Tab-separated table of N, CA and C in Angstrom:
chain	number	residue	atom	x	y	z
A	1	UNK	N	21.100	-7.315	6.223
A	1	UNK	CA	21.467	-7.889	4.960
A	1	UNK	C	20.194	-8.165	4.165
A	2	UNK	N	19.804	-7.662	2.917
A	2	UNK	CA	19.410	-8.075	1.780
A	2	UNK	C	19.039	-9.598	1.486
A	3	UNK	N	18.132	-10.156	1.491
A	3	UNK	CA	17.815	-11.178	0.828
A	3	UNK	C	17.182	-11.358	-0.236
A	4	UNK	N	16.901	-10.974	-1.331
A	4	UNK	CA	15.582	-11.285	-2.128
A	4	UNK	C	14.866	-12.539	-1.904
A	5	UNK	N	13.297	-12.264	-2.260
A	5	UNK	CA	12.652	-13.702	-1.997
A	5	UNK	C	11.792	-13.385	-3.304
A	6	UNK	N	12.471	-13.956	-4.505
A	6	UNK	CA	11.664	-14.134	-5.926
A	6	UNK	C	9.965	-14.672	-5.808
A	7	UNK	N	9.751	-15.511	-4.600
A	7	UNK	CA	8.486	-15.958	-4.662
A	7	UNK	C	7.774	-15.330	-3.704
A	8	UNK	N	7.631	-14.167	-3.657
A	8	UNK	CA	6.998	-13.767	-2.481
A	8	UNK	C	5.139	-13.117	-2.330
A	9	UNK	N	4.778	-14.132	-3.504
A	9	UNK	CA	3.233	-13.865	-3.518
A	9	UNK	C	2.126	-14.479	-2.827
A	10	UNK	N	2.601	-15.682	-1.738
A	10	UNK	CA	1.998	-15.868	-0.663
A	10	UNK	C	2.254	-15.375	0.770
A	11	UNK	N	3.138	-13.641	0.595
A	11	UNK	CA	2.792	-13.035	1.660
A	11	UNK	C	1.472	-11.937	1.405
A	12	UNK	N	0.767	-12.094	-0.229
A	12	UNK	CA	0.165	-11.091	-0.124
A	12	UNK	C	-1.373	-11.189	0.309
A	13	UNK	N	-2.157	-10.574	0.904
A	13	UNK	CA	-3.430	-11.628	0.907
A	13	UNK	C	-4.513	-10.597	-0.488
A	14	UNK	N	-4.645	-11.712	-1.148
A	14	UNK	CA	-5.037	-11.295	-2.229
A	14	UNK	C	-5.545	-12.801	-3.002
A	15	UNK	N	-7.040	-12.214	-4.014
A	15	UNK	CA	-7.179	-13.783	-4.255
A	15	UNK	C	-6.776	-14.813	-4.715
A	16	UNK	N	-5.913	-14.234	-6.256
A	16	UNK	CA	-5.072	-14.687	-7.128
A	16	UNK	C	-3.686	-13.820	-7.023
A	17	UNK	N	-2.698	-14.579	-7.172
A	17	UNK	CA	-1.037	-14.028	-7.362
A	17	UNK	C	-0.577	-14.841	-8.346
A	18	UNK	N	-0.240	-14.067	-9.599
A	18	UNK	CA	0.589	-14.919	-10.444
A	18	UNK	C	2.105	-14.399	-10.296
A	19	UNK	N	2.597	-15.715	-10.487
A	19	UNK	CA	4.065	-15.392	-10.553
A	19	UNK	C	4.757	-15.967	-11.030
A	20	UNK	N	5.745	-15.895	-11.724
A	20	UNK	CA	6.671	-15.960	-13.069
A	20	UNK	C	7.238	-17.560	-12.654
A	21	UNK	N	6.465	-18.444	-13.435
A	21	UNK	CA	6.815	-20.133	-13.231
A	21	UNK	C	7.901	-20.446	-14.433
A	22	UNK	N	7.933	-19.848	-15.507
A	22	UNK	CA	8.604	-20.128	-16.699
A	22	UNK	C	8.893	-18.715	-17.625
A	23	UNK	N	10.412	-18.227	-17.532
A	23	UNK	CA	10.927	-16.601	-17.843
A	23	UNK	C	10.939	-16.570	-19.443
A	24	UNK	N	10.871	-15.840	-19.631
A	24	UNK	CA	10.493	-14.842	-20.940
A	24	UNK	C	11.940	-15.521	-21.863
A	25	UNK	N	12.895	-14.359	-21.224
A	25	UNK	CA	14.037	-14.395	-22.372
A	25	UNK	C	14.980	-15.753	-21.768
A	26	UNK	N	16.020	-15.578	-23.174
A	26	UNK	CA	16.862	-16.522	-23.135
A	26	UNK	C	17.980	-16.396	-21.923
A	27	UNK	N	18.726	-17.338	-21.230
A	27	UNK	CA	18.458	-18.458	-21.300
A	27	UNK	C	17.498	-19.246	-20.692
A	28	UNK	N	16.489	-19.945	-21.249
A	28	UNK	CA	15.197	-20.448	-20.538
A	28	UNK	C	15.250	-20.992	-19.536
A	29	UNK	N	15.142	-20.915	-18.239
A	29	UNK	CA	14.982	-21.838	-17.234
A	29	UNK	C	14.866	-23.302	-17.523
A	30	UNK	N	15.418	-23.993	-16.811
A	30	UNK	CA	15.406	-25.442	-16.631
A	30	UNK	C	13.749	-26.086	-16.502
A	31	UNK	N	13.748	-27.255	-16.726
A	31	UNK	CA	12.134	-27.464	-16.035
A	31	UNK	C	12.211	-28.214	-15.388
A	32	UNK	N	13.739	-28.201	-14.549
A	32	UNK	CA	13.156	-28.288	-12.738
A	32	UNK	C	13.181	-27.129	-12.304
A	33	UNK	N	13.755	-26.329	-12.783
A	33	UNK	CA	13.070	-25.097	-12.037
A	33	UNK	C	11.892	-24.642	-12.206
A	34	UNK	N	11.537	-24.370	-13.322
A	34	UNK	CA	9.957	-24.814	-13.672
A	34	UNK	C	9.230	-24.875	-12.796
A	35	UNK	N	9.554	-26.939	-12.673
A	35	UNK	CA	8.397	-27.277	-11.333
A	35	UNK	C	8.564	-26.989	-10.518
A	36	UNK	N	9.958	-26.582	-9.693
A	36	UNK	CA	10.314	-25.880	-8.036
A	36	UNK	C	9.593	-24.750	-7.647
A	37	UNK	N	9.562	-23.780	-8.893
A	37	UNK	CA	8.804	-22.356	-8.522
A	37	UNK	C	7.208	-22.962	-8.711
A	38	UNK	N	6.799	-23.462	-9.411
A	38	UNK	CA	5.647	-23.629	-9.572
A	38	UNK	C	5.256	-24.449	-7.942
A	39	UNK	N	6.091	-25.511	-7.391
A	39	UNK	CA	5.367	-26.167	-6.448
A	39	UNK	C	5.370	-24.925	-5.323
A	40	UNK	N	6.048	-24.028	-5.356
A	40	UNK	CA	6.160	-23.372	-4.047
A	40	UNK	C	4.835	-21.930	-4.134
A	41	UNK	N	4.718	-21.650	-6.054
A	41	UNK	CA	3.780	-21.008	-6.509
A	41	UNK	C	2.194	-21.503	-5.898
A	42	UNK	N	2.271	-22.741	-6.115
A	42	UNK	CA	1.093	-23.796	-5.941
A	42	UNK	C	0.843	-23.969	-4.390
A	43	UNK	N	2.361	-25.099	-4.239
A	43	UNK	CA	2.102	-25.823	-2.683
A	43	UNK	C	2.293	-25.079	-1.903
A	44	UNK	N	2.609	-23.358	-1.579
A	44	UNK	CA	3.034	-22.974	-0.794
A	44	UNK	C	1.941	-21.546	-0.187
A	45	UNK	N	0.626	-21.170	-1.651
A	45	UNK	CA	0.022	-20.366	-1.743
A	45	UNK	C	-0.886	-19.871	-0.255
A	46	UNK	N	-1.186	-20.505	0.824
A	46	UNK	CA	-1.805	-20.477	1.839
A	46	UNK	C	-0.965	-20.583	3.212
A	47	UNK	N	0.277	-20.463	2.889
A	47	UNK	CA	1.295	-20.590	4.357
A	47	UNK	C	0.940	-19.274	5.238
A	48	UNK	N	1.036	-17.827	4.355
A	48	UNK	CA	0.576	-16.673	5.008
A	48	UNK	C	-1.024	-16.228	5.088
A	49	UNK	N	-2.029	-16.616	4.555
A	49	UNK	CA	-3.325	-16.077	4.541
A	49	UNK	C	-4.142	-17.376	3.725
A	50	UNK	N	-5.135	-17.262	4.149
A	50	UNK	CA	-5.756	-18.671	3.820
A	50	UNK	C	-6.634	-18.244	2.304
A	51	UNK	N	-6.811	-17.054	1.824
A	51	UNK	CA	-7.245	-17.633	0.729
A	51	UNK	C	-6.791	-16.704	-0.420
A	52	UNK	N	-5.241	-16.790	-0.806
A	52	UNK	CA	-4.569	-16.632	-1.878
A	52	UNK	C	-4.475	-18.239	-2.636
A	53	UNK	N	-4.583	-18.183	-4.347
A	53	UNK	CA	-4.411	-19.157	-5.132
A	53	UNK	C	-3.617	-18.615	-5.518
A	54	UNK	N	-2.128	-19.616	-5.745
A	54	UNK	CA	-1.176	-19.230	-6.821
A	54	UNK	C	-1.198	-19.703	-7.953
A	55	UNK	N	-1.007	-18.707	-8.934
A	55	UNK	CA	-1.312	-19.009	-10.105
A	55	UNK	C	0.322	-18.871	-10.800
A	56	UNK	N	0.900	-19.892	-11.672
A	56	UNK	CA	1.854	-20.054	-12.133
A	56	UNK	C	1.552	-19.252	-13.848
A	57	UNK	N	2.986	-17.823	-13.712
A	57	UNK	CA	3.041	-17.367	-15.207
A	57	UNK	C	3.902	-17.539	-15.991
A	58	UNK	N	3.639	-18.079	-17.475
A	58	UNK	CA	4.442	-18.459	-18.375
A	58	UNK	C	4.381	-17.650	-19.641
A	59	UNK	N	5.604	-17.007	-19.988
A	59	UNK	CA	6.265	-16.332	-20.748
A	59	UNK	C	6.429	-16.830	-22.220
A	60	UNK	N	5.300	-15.953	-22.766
A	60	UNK	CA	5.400	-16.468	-24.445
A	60	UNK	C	4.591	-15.656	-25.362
A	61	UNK	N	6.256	-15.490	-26.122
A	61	UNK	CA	5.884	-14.533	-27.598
A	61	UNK	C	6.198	-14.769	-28.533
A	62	UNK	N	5.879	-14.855	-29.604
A	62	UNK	CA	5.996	-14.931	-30.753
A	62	UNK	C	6.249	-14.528	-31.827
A	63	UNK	N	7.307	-12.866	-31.456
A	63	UNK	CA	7.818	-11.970	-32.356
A	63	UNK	C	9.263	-12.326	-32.049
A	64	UNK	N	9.983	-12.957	-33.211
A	64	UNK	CA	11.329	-13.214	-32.902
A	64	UNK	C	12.134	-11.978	-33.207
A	65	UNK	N	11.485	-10.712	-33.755
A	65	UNK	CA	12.237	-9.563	-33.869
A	65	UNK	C	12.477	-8.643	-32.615
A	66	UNK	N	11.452	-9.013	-31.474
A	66	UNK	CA	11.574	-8.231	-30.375
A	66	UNK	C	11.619	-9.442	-29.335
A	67	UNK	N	11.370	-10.723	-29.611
A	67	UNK	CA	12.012	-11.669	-28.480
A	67	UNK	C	12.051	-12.921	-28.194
A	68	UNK	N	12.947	-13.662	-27.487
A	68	UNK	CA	13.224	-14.590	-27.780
A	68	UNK	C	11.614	-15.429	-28.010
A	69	UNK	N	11.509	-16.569	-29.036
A	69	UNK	CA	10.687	-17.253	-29.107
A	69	UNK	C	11.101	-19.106	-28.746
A	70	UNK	N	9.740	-19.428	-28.334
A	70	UNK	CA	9.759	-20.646	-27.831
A	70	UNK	C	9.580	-21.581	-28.675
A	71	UNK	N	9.575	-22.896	-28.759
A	71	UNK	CA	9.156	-23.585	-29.837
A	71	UNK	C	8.072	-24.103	-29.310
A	72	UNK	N	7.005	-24.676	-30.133
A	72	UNK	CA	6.052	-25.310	-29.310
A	72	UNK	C	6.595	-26.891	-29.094
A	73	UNK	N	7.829	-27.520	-29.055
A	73	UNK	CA	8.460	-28.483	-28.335
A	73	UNK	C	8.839	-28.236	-26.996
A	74	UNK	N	9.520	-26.973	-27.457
A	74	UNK	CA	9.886	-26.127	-25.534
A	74	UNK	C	8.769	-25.670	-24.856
A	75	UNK	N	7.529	-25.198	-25.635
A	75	UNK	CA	6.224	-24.648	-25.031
A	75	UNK	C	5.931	-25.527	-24.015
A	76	UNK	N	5.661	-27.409	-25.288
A	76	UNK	CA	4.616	-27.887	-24.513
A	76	UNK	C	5.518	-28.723	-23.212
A	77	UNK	N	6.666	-28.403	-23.066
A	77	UNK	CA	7.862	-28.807	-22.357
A	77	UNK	C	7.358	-28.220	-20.803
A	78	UNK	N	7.861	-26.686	-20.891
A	78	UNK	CA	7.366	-26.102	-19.620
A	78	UNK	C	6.071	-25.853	-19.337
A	79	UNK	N	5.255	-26.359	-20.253
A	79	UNK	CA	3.600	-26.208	-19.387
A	79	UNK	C	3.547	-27.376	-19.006
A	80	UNK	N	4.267	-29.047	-18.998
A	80	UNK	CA	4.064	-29.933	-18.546
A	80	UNK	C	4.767	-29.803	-17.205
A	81	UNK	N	5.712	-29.015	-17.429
A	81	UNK	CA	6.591	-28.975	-15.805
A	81	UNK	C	6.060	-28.502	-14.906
A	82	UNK	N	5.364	-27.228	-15.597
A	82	UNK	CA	4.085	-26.305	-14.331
A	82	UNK	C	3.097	-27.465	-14.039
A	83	UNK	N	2.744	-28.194	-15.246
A	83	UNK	CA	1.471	-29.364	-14.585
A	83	UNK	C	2.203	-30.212	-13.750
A	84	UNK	N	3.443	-30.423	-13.785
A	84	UNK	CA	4.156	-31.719	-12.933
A	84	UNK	C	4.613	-31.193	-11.413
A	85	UNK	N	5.077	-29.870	-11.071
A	85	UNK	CA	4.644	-28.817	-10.254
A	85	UNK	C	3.594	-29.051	-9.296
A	86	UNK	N	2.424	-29.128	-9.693
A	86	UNK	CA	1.091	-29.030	-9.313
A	86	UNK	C	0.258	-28.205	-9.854
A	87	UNK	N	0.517	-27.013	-10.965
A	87	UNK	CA	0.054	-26.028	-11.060
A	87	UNK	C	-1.196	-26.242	-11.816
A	88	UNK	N	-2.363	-25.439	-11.384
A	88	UNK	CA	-3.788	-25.981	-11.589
A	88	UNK	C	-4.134	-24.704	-12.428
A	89	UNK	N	-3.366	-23.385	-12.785
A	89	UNK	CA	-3.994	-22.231	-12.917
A	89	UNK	C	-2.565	-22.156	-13.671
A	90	UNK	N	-2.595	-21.109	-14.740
A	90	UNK	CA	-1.661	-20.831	-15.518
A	90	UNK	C	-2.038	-19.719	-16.075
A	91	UNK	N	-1.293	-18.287	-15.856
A	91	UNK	CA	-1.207	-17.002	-16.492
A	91	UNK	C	-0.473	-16.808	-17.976
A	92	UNK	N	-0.990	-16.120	-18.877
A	92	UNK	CA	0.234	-16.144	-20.278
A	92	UNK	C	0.544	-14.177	-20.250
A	93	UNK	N	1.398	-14.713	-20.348
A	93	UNK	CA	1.699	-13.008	-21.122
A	93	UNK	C	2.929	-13.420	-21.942
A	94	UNK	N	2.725	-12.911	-23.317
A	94	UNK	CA	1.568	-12.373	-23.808
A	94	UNK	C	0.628	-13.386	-24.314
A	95	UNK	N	-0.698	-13.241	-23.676
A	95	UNK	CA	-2.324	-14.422	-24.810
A	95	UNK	C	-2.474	-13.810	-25.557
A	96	UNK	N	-2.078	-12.487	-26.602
A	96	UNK	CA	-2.187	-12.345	-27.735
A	96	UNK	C	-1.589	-12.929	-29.136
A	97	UNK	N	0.101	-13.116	-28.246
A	97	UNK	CA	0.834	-14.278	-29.326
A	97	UNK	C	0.190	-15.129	-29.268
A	98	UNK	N	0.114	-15.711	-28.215
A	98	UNK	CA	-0.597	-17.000	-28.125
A	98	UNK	C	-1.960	-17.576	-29.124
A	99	UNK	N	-2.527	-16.450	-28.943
A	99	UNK	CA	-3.684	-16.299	-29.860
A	99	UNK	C	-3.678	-16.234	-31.364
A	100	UNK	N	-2.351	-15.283	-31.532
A	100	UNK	CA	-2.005	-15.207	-32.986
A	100	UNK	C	-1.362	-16.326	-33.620
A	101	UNK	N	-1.401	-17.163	-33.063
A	101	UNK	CA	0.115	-17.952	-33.519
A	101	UNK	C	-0.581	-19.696	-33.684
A	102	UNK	N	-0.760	-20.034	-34.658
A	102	UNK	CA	-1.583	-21.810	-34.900
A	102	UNK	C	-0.406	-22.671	-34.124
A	103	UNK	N	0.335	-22.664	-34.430
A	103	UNK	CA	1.250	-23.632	-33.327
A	103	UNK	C	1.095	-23.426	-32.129
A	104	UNK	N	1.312	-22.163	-31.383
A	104	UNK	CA	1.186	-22.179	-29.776
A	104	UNK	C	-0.045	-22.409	-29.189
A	105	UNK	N	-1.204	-21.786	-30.230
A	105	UNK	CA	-2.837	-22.078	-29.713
A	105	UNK	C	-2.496	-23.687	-29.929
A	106	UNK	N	-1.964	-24.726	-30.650
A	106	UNK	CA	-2.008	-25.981	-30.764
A	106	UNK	C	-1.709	-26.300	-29.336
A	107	UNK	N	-0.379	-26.072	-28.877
A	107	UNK	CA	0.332	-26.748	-28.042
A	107	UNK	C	-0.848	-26.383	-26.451
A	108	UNK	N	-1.513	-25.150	-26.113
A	108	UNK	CA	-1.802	-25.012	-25.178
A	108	UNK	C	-3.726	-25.691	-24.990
A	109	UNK	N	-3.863	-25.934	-26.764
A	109	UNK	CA	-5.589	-26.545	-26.708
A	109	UNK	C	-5.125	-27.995	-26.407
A	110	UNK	N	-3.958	-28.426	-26.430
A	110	UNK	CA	-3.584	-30.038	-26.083
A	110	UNK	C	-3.243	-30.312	-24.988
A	111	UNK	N	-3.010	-29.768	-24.153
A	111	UNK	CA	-2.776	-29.667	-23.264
A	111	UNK	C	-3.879	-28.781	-21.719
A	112	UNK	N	-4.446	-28.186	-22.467
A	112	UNK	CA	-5.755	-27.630	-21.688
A	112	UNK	C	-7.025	-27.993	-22.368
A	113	UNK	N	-8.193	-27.753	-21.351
A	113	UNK	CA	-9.558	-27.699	-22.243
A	113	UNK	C	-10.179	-27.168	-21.082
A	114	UNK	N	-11.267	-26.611	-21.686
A	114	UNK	CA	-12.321	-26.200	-20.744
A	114	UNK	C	-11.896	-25.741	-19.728
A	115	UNK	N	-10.808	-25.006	-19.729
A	115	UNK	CA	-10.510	-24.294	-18.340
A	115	UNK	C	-9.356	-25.166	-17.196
A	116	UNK	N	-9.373	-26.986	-17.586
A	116	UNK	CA	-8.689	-27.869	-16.574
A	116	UNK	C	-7.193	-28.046	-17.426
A	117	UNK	N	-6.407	-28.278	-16.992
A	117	UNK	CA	-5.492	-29.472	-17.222
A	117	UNK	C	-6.117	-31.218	-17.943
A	118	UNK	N	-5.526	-31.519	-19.292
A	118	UNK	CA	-6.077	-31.950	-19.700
A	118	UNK	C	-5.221	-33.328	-18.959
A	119	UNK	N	-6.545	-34.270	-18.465
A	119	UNK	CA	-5.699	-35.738	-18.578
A	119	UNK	C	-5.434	-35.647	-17.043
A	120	UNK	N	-5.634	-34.063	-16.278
A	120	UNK	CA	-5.480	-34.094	-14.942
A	120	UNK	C	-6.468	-34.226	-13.993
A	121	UNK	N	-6.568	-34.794	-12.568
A	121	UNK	CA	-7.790	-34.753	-11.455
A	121	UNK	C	-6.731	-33.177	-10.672
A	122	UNK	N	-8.162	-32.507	-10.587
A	122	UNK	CA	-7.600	-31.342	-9.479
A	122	UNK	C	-7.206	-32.149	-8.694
A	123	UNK	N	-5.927	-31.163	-8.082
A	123	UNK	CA	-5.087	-31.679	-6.704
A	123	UNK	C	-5.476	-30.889	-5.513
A	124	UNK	N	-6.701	-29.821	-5.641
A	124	UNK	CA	-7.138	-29.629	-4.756
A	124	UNK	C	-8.211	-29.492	-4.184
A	125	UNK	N	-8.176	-29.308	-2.803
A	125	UNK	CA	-9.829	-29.644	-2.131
A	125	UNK	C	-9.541	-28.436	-0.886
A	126	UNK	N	-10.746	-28.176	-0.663
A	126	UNK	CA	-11.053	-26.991	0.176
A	126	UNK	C	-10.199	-27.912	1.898
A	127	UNK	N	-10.547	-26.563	2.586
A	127	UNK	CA	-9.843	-26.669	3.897
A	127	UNK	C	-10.934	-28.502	4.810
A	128	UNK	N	-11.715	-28.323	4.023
A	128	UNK	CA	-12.776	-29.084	4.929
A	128	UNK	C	-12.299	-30.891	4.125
A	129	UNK	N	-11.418	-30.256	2.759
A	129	UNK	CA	-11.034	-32.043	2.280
A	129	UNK	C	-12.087	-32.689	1.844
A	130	UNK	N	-13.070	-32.739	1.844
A	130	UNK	CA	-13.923	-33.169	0.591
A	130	UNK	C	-14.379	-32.398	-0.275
A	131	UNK	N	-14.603	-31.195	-0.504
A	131	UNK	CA	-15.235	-30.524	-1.544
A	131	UNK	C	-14.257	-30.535	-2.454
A	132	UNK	N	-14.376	-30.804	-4.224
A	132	UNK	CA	-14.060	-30.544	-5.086
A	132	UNK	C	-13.592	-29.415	-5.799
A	133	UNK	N	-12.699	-28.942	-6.135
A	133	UNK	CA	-12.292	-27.212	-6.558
A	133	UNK	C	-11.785	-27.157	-7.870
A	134	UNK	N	-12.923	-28.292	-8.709
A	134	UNK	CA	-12.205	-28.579	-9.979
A	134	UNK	C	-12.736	-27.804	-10.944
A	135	UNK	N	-14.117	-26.544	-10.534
A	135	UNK	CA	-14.737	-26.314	-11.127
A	135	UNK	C	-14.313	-25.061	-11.731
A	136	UNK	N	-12.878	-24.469	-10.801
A	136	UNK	CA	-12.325	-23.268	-11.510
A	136	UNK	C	-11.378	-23.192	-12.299
């Protein structure tokens, strides 16, 4: 029997795996589902091989002629759920809307800076538990 396993990027050993934390088209995922895929994206990235990071991807465009668009109320909605998740790393497709677009670059410079989660302490630390891994 067939099972699908939608999250299956911590069987791969590979450094980074992104995988789909928040879907494209309508109807938008919930943002507990959101954070569910994201914690298992996140908390679950090292169950098969010790050094895959999961990286949580979120779905956003900004051509309402070819697809559904987000608001940046719903934007900054599910990037808080991926942060509430755990998610420390966040993929866009497409970063060109993103780029094109003064509202969505708003919602994601308020919410990020310099590469961190804004307002967040990394939640993680190497295998040894004290080293810091806030620097990526």
């Amino acid at each position: 029997m067939f099972l699908p396993e939608p999250l299956y990027g911590n069987r791969l050993d590979v450094d980074f795996c992104g995988q789909t934390a928040a879907w494209f088209f309508e109807p938008f995922w919930s943002y507990e589902k959101i954070r569910a895929h994201t914690q298992v994206i996140c908390g679950e990235e090292k169950k098969y091989f010790s050094r895959p990071e999961g990286v949580a991807m979120i779905g956003v465009y900004t051509r309402p002629a070819l697809y559904p668009v987000k608001s940046p109320e719903r934007l900054a909605k599910e990037l808080q759920a991926i942060l509430d998740g755990q998610g420390d790393r966040v993929q866009v497709c497409s970063l060109n809307d993103v780029l094109k677009d003064p509202a969505t670059r708003e919602v994601f410079r308020r919410l990020f800076r310099r590469g961190e989660a804004a307002g967040r302490e990394d939640r993680r630390k190497t295998d040894a538990g004290d080293e810091d891994r806030s620097h990526r």
